[in-house]
Amino acid sequence: MNSLIQYILYTLILVALAYPLGLYIRKVMDGQPTWFTNLLQPAEEAFYKIMGVEREEQMNWKKYLWAILAFSGVGFVFLFFLQLLQGYLPANPQGLPGVSWHLSFNTTASFVSNTNWQSYNGESTLSYLSQALGLTVQNFVSAATGIAALFAFIRGLRSAQTEALGSFWVDMTRTVLYILLPLNLIIALMLVGGGVIQNLKGAESVPLVEPIALSAQGEILEGAHIDLATKTVSLEGQVVPGAQIITEQFVPMGPAASQVAIKQSGTNGGGFMGTNSAHPLENPNPFTNLVEMISILLIPVSLCFTFGEAVNNRKQGWAIFSAMLILYAICLIGVAYSEQAGTPQLAQKGQVDLSANEQAGGNMEGKESRFGIATSATWATFTTAASSGSVNSMHDSYTPLGGMIPMLEMQLGEVIFGGVGCGLYGMLGFAILTVFIAGLMVGRTPEFLGKKIEPYEMKWSVVVCLATPVAILVGSGLAAAVPSVFDSVYNSGPHGFSELLYAYTSAGGNNGSAFAGFNANTPFTNVTLGISMLFARFVQMGAALAIAGSLARKKKIAVTAGTLSTTDAMFVFLLVSIVILLGALSFFPALALGPLAEYFTYMM
């Protein structure tokens, strides 16, 4: 019952905060006065003057897409060389060297595409300059790019007989200034108040309360006798050769809170620390955990309400939100039940009381005791429903079905709320596909928000829906065919394949989370994962803008008795069914070789 209350409470808090934010975002993107207009408008005008941009400039879809690609390309080059040269640049108190070219390519592709997959430990690989000027800046602008593309799509739906979709530069500026900066300033202050570190100090070493003995292979030697005077380790009276004695702990420092705020709210997900939000300095307590978790889906959920307001059809916004919420609820129930039930092996060995009410019970492997199963399962569902990828537990340690559901959420095309902007225009691609199929089934003209859906829109909608499956299946198929890739897999059998599949699912779904039992820091994996991220991000975005350009040129059609409703329960049911059906057809064979095979092998 306690866990059920938590699941419901988290969802209610999320929706309660998202609705007013959605109304605010609509005002910002339509250029209407807001709370911050008087304060920020001078800065907005200054940016336009510096960039040589006219506030009233209008772009067609090709020019809008070209602006996105040019902006992202410049950011790509800057971040790539920033990492290569960080050893010669300031704000590097630990003296970290430049990273390898293939890791730099992977990280750059990851952050420019709003994926934030990490093949490295942030605290021991990147300097403060690379983290702040490189990664944090991309966290802001990649998120803003997704929101800008969404509004171009919305303008295509509500405009008539025009090619004007607005200006990317204006949309980008407004998104960063009026939405992301104020929101993340509030979130960062809350995190600092909750204990997340925010400083420019170098990493520290502190003495341990008790020394730890490690074997030559790096395993902790439980019950070993440590003699600090002779620096020897004995186990059951025998000296352990090659044992190490650890007396100090490495404690990372740095500007974490500011990066954590935007990593969450921008559905970026790249952790300041290698263990992401499972690290006690990045997420120390239940308060910071609540703030960070709600931040993951805050903007994606709010954009559903923004959409309804922007197209002057609130019911349509609620219909899209309802479809996403149903998919989210199904996934949350699946993950929560699987993790709370644990595994037969735990029950047989008497290691845990699986029916416990006053303690975590279930499968606690890979989870922080300060969060427990309910919060960990909710976070896992939130982060893979969005394109976030931040974690507060180890997904690799989840039960077979508990790990499969987050994987499936990403494989559906990040449309269960999804990333900021891109999740909604991805779901709208599915909505157009649903309208077309439903129209054929009942003999009605396929229309969506007063626009006739024709073969041109259908072709590009298919691209929107299939960009993610193609990126995932092609990438993972190539990796599975390369023998050296399996040297990076730490587990054998179905779980080992699941680790590989999860990695390419995370990249192709622009998510960034990982099973973590997979060493992706090799030239082949870094390059192929990077290409998958870029393909899924910009092919889908380009297809969405092509649809927007086509719809904007069309005239509005009056609603008649023959018009198929896209706001009722039947449409919501059809939309959910199409999303699930497409995901099942695309990924069932791959899932059958991985998590499903593991389930039937070890859980039955």
XYZ file of C-alpha atoms in Angstrom:
604
model
C 0.000 0.000 0.000
C 2.869 2.375 0.839
C 4.400 1.791 -2.585
C 1.049 2.327 -4.327
C 0.618 5.659 -2.566
C 4.068 6.709 -3.760
C 3.319 5.813 -7.393
C 0.052 7.765 -7.358
C 1.551 10.724 -5.502
C 4.475 11.102 -7.916
C 2.091 11.103 -10.882
C -0.305 13.612 -9.311
C 2.523 16.016 -8.424
C 3.847 15.746 -11.970
C 0.515 16.590 -13.635
C -0.290 19.351 -11.125
C 2.980 21.148 -11.937
C 2.920 20.407 -15.668
C -0.471 21.962 -16.470
C 0.354 25.591 -15.508
C 3.826 25.236 -17.028
C 2.206 24.121 -20.288
C 0.068 27.264 -20.397
C 3.143 29.394 -19.719
C 5.168 27.724 -22.485
C 2.408 28.425 -25.001
C 2.548 32.152 -24.167
C 6.329 32.209 -24.496
C 6.425 30.513 -27.891
C 3.635 32.697 -29.262
C 5.449 35.834 -28.133
C 2.825 36.842 -25.582
C 3.744 38.779 -22.392
C 4.758 36.620 -19.416
C 6.051 37.139 -15.885
C 9.621 37.526 -17.152
C 9.009 39.684 -20.232
C 10.073 43.022 -18.708
C 13.165 41.457 -17.164
C 14.372 39.363 -20.090
C 13.153 41.208 -23.193
C 16.258 43.481 -23.363
C 18.473 40.378 -23.383
C 16.254 38.802 -26.055
C 16.527 41.870 -28.291
C 20.301 41.990 -27.743
C 20.638 38.377 -28.925
C 18.647 39.137 -32.083
C 20.866 42.118 -32.819
C 24.075 40.121 -32.292
C 22.845 37.281 -34.513
C 21.391 39.633 -37.128
C 17.949 38.049 -36.754
C 14.626 39.720 -37.397
C 12.002 38.957 -34.750
C 9.302 38.582 -37.417
C 11.406 36.395 -39.738
C 9.581 33.394 -41.193
C 11.171 30.198 -42.509
C 9.795 27.383 -44.630
C 10.463 23.862 -43.420
C 13.635 23.378 -45.443
C 15.188 26.612 -44.193
C 14.120 25.785 -40.628
C 15.738 22.355 -40.856
C 18.895 23.817 -42.391
C 19.158 26.285 -39.479
C 18.863 23.398 -36.994
C 21.528 21.355 -38.783
C 23.889 24.329 -39.099
C 23.495 25.274 -35.434
C 23.950 21.673 -34.285
C 26.934 21.248 -36.609
C 28.761 24.248 -35.147
C 28.061 22.978 -31.641
C 29.322 19.525 -32.666
C 32.679 20.853 -33.895
C 33.166 23.062 -30.823
C 32.419 20.307 -28.295
C 34.496 17.731 -30.191
C 37.666 19.843 -30.070
C 36.979 21.104 -26.545
C 37.271 17.529 -25.258
C 40.330 16.743 -27.370
C 42.169 19.839 -26.110
C 40.939 19.994 -22.501
C 44.401 19.045 -21.202
C 45.730 22.393 -22.485
C 42.769 24.498 -21.323
C 41.971 26.118 -17.942
C 39.415 25.011 -15.303
C 41.047 21.596 -15.066
C 42.222 21.299 -11.424
C 42.846 17.547 -11.687
C 45.005 17.946 -14.794
C 42.909 15.528 -16.848
C 44.258 14.845 -20.367
C 42.271 15.211 -23.577
C 39.977 12.303 -24.415
C 40.425 9.954 -27.383
C 38.974 10.953 -30.763
C 36.378 8.181 -30.780
C 35.182 8.923 -27.247
C 35.031 12.625 -28.117
C 32.954 11.792 -31.222
C 30.596 9.616 -29.191
C 30.150 12.149 -26.392
C 29.662 15.010 -28.847
C 27.071 13.100 -30.882
C 25.412 12.111 -27.625
C 24.997 15.608 -26.194
C 24.214 17.362 -29.490
C 21.437 14.824 -30.147
C 19.992 15.211 -26.604
C 20.910 11.564 -25.883
C 23.658 11.996 -23.277
C 24.897 8.421 -23.497
C 28.154 8.243 -21.526
C 30.976 5.801 -22.234
C 33.068 7.410 -19.483
C 33.036 8.489 -15.827
C 32.434 12.226 -15.753
C 34.378 12.967 -12.567
C 37.553 11.253 -13.811
C 37.427 12.004 -17.551
C 36.210 15.537 -18.230
C 37.461 18.847 -16.852
C 35.159 21.418 -15.286
C 35.459 23.491 -18.476
C 34.350 20.560 -20.632
C 31.495 19.788 -18.257
C 30.241 23.381 -17.921
C 31.046 25.078 -21.243
C 30.638 21.945 -23.324
C 28.110 19.530 -21.863
C 25.910 21.904 -19.872
C 25.573 24.320 -22.791
C 24.567 21.464 -25.084
C 22.091 20.312 -22.446
C 20.334 23.658 -22.847
C 20.519 24.127 -26.601
C 19.752 20.521 -27.599
C 16.634 20.627 -25.433
C 15.693 24.016 -26.879
C 16.134 22.627 -30.412
C 13.557 19.918 -29.721
C 11.029 22.428 -28.385
C 11.652 24.755 -31.341
C 11.046 21.935 -33.841
C 7.822 21.046 -32.034
C 6.509 24.581 -32.396
C 7.346 24.603 -36.071
C 5.219 21.445 -36.309
C 2.388 23.091 -34.352
C 2.436 26.118 -36.647
C 2.149 23.789 -39.611
C -1.027 22.320 -38.092
C -2.706 25.611 -37.254
C -1.613 27.661 -40.300
C -3.293 27.595 -43.684
C -1.996 28.206 -47.225
C 1.417 29.433 -46.136
C 4.964 28.116 -45.867
C 5.790 30.128 -42.750
C 6.784 28.026 -39.738
C 8.427 30.774 -37.692
C 12.133 31.393 -37.089
C 14.381 28.769 -35.532
C 16.629 31.485 -34.073
C 13.717 33.240 -32.392
C 12.262 29.978 -31.092
C 15.658 28.892 -29.766
C 16.266 32.213 -28.014
C 12.829 32.313 -26.391
C 13.057 28.707 -25.225
C 16.420 29.173 -23.523
C 15.726 32.618 -22.042
C 12.134 32.317 -20.892
C 11.713 28.587 -20.200
C 14.923 26.683 -19.546
C 17.004 29.286 -17.688
C 14.351 30.383 -15.131
C 13.130 26.817 -14.562
C 16.611 25.414 -14.058
C 17.687 28.244 -11.802
C 14.831 27.259 -9.485
C 15.653 23.541 -9.728
C 19.396 24.121 -9.161
C 18.734 26.233 -6.040
C 16.453 23.513 -4.669
C 19.144 20.893 -5.311
C 21.876 22.970 -3.661
C 19.564 23.487 -0.681
C 19.060 19.720 -0.578
C 22.789 18.966 -0.485
C 23.893 18.524 -4.116
C 27.418 19.932 -4.495
C 28.084 23.124 -6.477
C 31.663 24.409 -6.347
C 34.872 24.752 -8.354
C 37.146 22.857 -5.963
C 39.352 20.013 -7.080
C 38.555 16.463 -6.037
C 39.459 15.534 -2.465
C 40.758 12.416 -0.728
C 39.403 11.677 2.737
C 40.440 8.930 5.176
C 38.109 5.978 5.562
C 36.684 5.118 8.982
C 38.010 1.607 8.459
C 40.506 0.433 5.830
C 39.294 -1.932 3.097
C 41.200 -4.914 1.733
C 41.017 -5.790 -1.953
C 42.251 -8.914 -3.693
C 44.622 -8.725 -6.651
C 41.503 -8.885 -8.874
C 39.940 -5.892 -7.095
C 37.325 -7.823 -5.059
C 36.575 -6.796 -1.465
C 37.934 -9.341 1.022
C 35.239 -9.673 3.672
C 36.475 -10.595 7.158
C 40.146 -10.075 6.271
C 42.674 -8.960 8.921
C 44.535 -5.824 7.889
C 47.926 -4.998 9.429
C 48.695 -1.373 8.566
C 52.145 -1.553 10.153
C 53.345 -4.320 7.829
C 50.830 -3.498 5.078
C 49.739 -7.109 4.837
C 46.315 -8.711 4.538
C 45.474 -12.086 6.079
C 42.417 -14.233 5.490
C 41.808 -17.259 7.711
C 45.381 -16.975 8.983
C 46.955 -16.958 5.515
C 48.598 -13.901 3.950
C 46.795 -12.908 0.758
C 49.385 -12.281 -1.981
C 48.946 -9.136 -4.061
C 46.219 -7.729 -1.796
C 45.711 -3.971 -1.661
C 44.854 -1.869 1.375
C 42.588 1.128 0.756
C 42.705 3.805 3.444
C 41.384 6.842 1.534
C 38.309 7.590 -0.553
C 38.189 9.724 -3.695
C 35.502 12.412 -3.291
C 34.669 14.324 -6.493
C 33.848 18.021 -6.380
C 32.621 20.507 -8.977
C 29.598 22.418 -10.304
C 27.212 19.476 -10.165
C 23.851 21.038 -9.212
C 23.721 23.352 -12.228
C 24.339 20.457 -14.613
C 22.025 18.067 -12.780
C 19.131 20.545 -13.055
C 19.253 20.804 -16.850
C 20.200 17.142 -17.294
C 16.824 16.334 -15.715
C 14.502 19.046 -17.020
C 15.950 18.971 -20.540
C 15.587 15.143 -20.677
C 19.328 15.009 -21.249
C 20.359 12.543 -18.552
C 24.145 12.820 -18.602
C 25.378 12.552 -15.030
C 28.080 14.763 -13.545
C 29.245 11.616 -11.750
C 29.773 8.241 -13.378
C 26.996 6.632 -11.324
C 24.614 9.465 -12.242
C 21.843 10.210 -9.733
C 22.673 7.124 -7.673
C 25.710 9.081 -6.402
C 25.118 10.617 -2.946
C 26.689 13.937 -3.970
C 24.454 14.187 -7.049
C 21.268 12.960 -5.363
C 21.766 12.740 -1.598
C 18.267 12.278 -0.143
C 14.535 11.730 -0.816
C 13.917 15.470 -1.294
C 16.490 15.875 -4.060
C 15.329 12.577 -5.520
C 11.742 13.891 -5.771
C 12.883 17.160 -7.362
C 15.104 15.397 -9.896
C 12.552 12.713 -10.734
C 9.645 15.118 -11.302
C 11.939 17.308 -13.414
C 12.470 14.472 -15.924
C 8.898 14.517 -17.245
C 7.864 18.040 -16.258
C 8.371 19.707 -19.656
C 7.343 16.697 -21.814
C 4.033 16.392 -19.942
C 3.443 20.154 -19.948
C 3.909 20.272 -23.739
C 0.781 18.102 -24.165
C -1.229 20.914 -22.595
C 0.762 23.502 -24.524
C -0.210 21.695 -27.732
C -3.928 21.741 -26.918
C -3.821 25.471 -26.190
C -1.682 26.288 -29.218
C -4.010 24.564 -31.721
C -7.113 25.938 -29.950
C -8.311 22.424 -29.159
C -7.812 21.526 -25.517
C -9.521 18.165 -26.008
C -6.851 17.220 -28.547
C -4.111 18.003 -26.044
C -5.848 15.919 -23.388
C -6.333 13.062 -25.862
C -2.606 12.925 -26.648
C -1.799 13.209 -22.941
C -4.242 10.384 -22.122
C -2.637 8.046 -24.661
C 0.803 8.756 -23.237
C -0.446 8.358 -19.655
C -1.994 4.958 -20.414
C 1.266 3.685 -21.905
C 3.201 5.116 -18.958
C 0.868 3.475 -16.406
C 1.157 0.078 -18.099
C 4.955 0.308 -18.011
C 5.096 1.534 -14.400
C 2.863 -1.303 -13.204
C 5.014 -3.823 -15.063
C 8.329 -2.576 -13.666
C 6.991 -2.114 -10.122
C 5.408 -5.562 -9.991
C 8.472 -7.309 -11.409
C 10.874 -5.649 -8.984
C 8.643 -6.010 -5.948
C 8.080 -9.705 -6.727
C 11.824 -10.305 -6.983
C 13.093 -13.623 -8.278
C 12.377 -17.255 -7.369
C 16.062 -17.697 -6.558
C 15.887 -15.067 -3.796
C 12.790 -16.657 -2.287
C 14.219 -20.188 -2.440
C 17.438 -19.210 -0.707
C 15.609 -17.239 1.972
C 17.707 -14.165 1.306
C 14.833 -11.719 1.527
C 11.243 -11.562 2.684
C 9.497 -10.858 -0.615
C 6.214 -10.037 1.099
C 7.668 -7.458 3.486
C 5.513 -4.398 4.143
C 7.793 -2.368 6.382
C 10.948 -2.861 4.334
C 11.890 -2.836 0.671
C 11.611 -6.565 0.053
C 11.701 -7.782 -3.529
C 14.720 -7.275 -5.753
C 16.948 -4.675 -4.081
C 20.045 -5.574 -6.089
C 21.451 -2.467 -7.777
C 19.158 -0.098 -5.874
C 20.022 2.478 -3.240
C 18.585 1.608 0.171
C 17.764 5.285 0.719
C 15.343 5.155 -2.231
C 13.975 1.603 -2.227
C 12.023 -0.210 -4.916
C 9.075 2.173 -5.381
C 11.173 5.250 -6.108
C 13.704 3.303 -8.159
C 10.991 1.681 -10.310
C 9.255 5.033 -10.834
C 12.516 6.721 -11.829
C 13.345 3.891 -14.252
C 9.918 4.293 -15.871
C 10.157 8.094 -15.974
C 13.642 8.194 -17.457
C 12.965 5.701 -20.258
C 9.508 7.119 -20.967
C 11.353 10.367 -21.641
C 14.592 10.542 -23.592
C 16.407 11.272 -20.342
C 18.557 8.298 -19.412
C 19.476 9.561 -15.949
C 19.289 6.787 -13.352
C 19.171 6.357 -9.588
C 19.537 2.561 -9.752
C 21.325 -0.016 -11.885
C 19.000 -1.223 -14.651
C 21.373 -4.123 -15.341
C 20.383 -5.579 -11.949
C 16.641 -5.474 -12.591
C 14.680 -8.695 -13.095
C 14.378 -9.842 -16.741
C 10.924 -8.300 -17.240
C 11.745 -5.328 -15.008
C 14.677 -4.544 -17.324
C 12.787 -5.336 -20.527
C 10.032 -2.768 -19.968
C 12.359 0.278 -19.820
C 14.028 -1.114 -22.949
C 10.651 -1.381 -24.684
C 9.716 2.164 -23.665
C 12.718 3.437 -25.610
C 12.054 1.118 -28.554
C 8.553 2.528 -29.019
C 10.228 5.712 -30.227
C 10.347 7.820 -27.039
C 6.657 8.700 -27.453
C 5.524 7.922 -23.882
C 5.958 11.641 -23.185
C 9.423 11.346 -24.719
C 12.085 14.030 -24.911
C 11.336 17.742 -24.710
C 9.598 18.566 -27.985
C 10.700 15.497 -29.888
C 8.507 13.175 -27.828
C 5.355 15.079 -28.731
C 6.064 15.472 -32.436
C 6.970 11.768 -32.459
C 3.579 10.916 -30.952
C 1.880 13.275 -33.423
C 3.513 11.234 -36.187
C 1.795 8.174 -34.719
C -1.450 10.173 -34.455
C -1.352 10.962 -38.186
C -0.648 7.293 -38.932
C -3.594 6.311 -36.714
C -5.927 8.784 -38.431
C -5.005 7.384 -41.837
C -5.465 3.738 -40.787
C -8.719 4.461 -38.924
C -10.045 6.412 -41.880
C -9.427 3.487 -44.184
C -11.102 1.095 -41.737
C -14.357 3.062 -41.435
C -14.416 4.678 -44.856
C -13.941 8.258 -43.643
C -11.632 10.947 -44.977
C -8.397 10.952 -42.949
C -8.145 14.393 -41.377
C -6.265 15.755 -38.377
C -7.077 19.145 -36.837
C -8.774 20.345 -40.002
C -6.034 19.208 -42.382
C -6.484 16.410 -44.913
C -3.915 13.639 -44.509
C -2.589 12.519 -47.895
C 0.169 10.179 -49.148
C 2.926 12.790 -48.716
C 2.210 13.172 -44.983
C 1.815 9.427 -44.619
C 5.234 8.696 -46.089
C 6.961 11.125 -43.750
C 4.886 9.888 -40.772
C 6.206 6.401 -41.435
C 9.742 7.849 -41.352
C 8.969 9.540 -38.014
C 7.659 6.256 -36.578
C 10.400 4.016 -37.996
C 13.526 6.164 -37.552
C 14.070 4.828 -34.032
C 13.476 1.119 -34.862
C 15.810 1.346 -37.875
C 18.581 2.987 -35.831
C 18.249 0.394 -33.057
C 17.924 -2.748 -35.142
C 20.579 -1.877 -37.721
C 23.028 -0.734 -35.039
C 22.535 -3.724 -32.748
C 22.526 -6.120 -35.731
C 25.891 -4.832 -36.933
C 27.324 -4.983 -33.415
C 26.105 -8.551 -32.917
C 27.877 -9.552 -36.153
C 31.264 -8.213 -34.972
C 33.042 -10.802 -32.755
C 35.158 -8.228 -30.907
C 32.031 -6.488 -29.579
C 31.243 -9.458 -27.351
C 34.542 -8.910 -25.568
C 32.817 -5.830 -24.130
C 29.872 -7.861 -22.800
C 30.368 -8.863 -19.180
C 27.591 -11.463 -18.989
C 26.982 -14.576 -21.062
C 23.735 -15.941 -22.446
C 20.516 -13.967 -22.936
C 21.477 -11.291 -20.412
C 24.668 -10.555 -22.309
C 22.654 -10.027 -25.484
C 20.244 -7.824 -23.517
C 23.182 -5.627 -22.491
C 24.190 -5.147 -26.120
C 20.588 -4.587 -27.261
C 19.971 -2.090 -24.456
C 23.031 -0.064 -25.467
C 21.896 0.377 -29.076
C 18.280 0.845 -27.949
C 19.420 3.663 -25.681
C 21.391 5.286 -28.511
C 18.706 4.830 -31.186
C 16.033 6.018 -28.757
C 18.096 9.121 -27.892
C 17.848 8.070 -24.254
C 21.312 7.557 -22.779
C 20.656 5.099 -19.954
C 22.575 1.823 -19.898
C 22.515 -1.680 -18.483
C 26.152 -0.875 -17.651
C 27.338 -4.458 -18.061
C 28.725 -3.400 -21.427
C 32.047 -1.659 -22.101
C 31.130 0.750 -24.881
C 34.379 2.741 -24.830
C 35.956 1.145 -27.914
C 36.396 2.712 -31.367
C 33.720 0.531 -33.010
C 31.049 0.944 -30.348
C 31.724 4.647 -29.822
C 31.410 5.392 -33.534
C 28.403 3.163 -34.264
C 26.518 4.323 -31.188
C 27.251 7.940 -32.125
C 25.952 7.436 -35.672
C 22.794 5.782 -34.314
C 22.141 8.775 -32.054
C 22.552 11.324 -34.849
C 20.452 9.296 -37.299
C 17.516 8.850 -34.915
C 17.547 12.483 -33.813
C 17.836 14.366 -37.077
C 16.064 11.994 -39.479
C 12.969 12.024 -37.275
C 13.203 15.790 -36.788
C 13.572 16.377 -40.537
C 10.569 14.166 -41.276
C 8.442 16.028 -38.720
C 9.356 19.368 -40.299
C 8.534 18.024 -43.773
C 5.056 17.112 -42.513
C 4.718 20.557 -40.939
C 5.653 22.271 -44.212
C 3.115 20.235 -46.164
C 0.296 20.816 -43.663
C 0.994 24.556 -43.519
C 0.420 24.863 -47.276
C -3.019 23.246 -47.050
C -6.259 25.039 -46.390
C -8.407 24.275 -43.379
C -11.312 21.872 -43.853
C -14.543 22.325 -41.938
C -15.528 19.568 -39.515
C -18.499 17.553 -40.818
C -20.473 14.502 -39.762
C -18.053 12.390 -41.785
C -14.972 13.665 -39.948
C -13.293 11.083 -37.740
C -13.011 12.346 -34.163
C -9.455 12.519 -32.843
C -10.368 13.526 -29.287
C -12.596 10.711 -28.058
C -11.810 7.510 -26.163
C -11.901 5.401 -29.327
C -9.128 7.461 -30.946
C -7.028 7.241 -27.774
C -7.469 3.450 -27.774
C -6.494 3.213 -31.460
C -3.444 5.428 -30.922
C -2.202 3.350 -27.995
C -2.821 0.167 -29.987
C -0.866 1.414 -33.025
C 2.107 2.414 -30.851
C 2.188 -0.969 -29.091
C 1.586 -2.937 -32.293
C 4.388 -1.214 -34.177
C 6.765 -1.728 -31.253
C 5.813 -5.382 -30.894
C 6.232 -6.118 -34.592
C 9.574 -4.335 -34.729
C 11.238 -5.681 -31.602
C 9.628 -8.934 -30.503
C 12.307 -11.134 -32.185
C 15.126 -9.165 -30.532
C 13.416 -9.156 -27.131
C 12.767 -12.892 -27.461
C 16.523 -13.496 -27.740
C 17.308 -11.308 -24.743
C 15.078 -10.524 -21.744
C 12.284 -12.952 -22.644
C 14.726 -15.839 -23.075
C 16.325 -14.905 -19.762
C 12.915 -14.834 -18.078
C 11.869 -18.264 -19.291
C 15.321 -19.726 -18.562
C 15.836 -18.452 -15.026
C 12.472 -17.284 -13.738
C 10.086 -20.116 -14.640
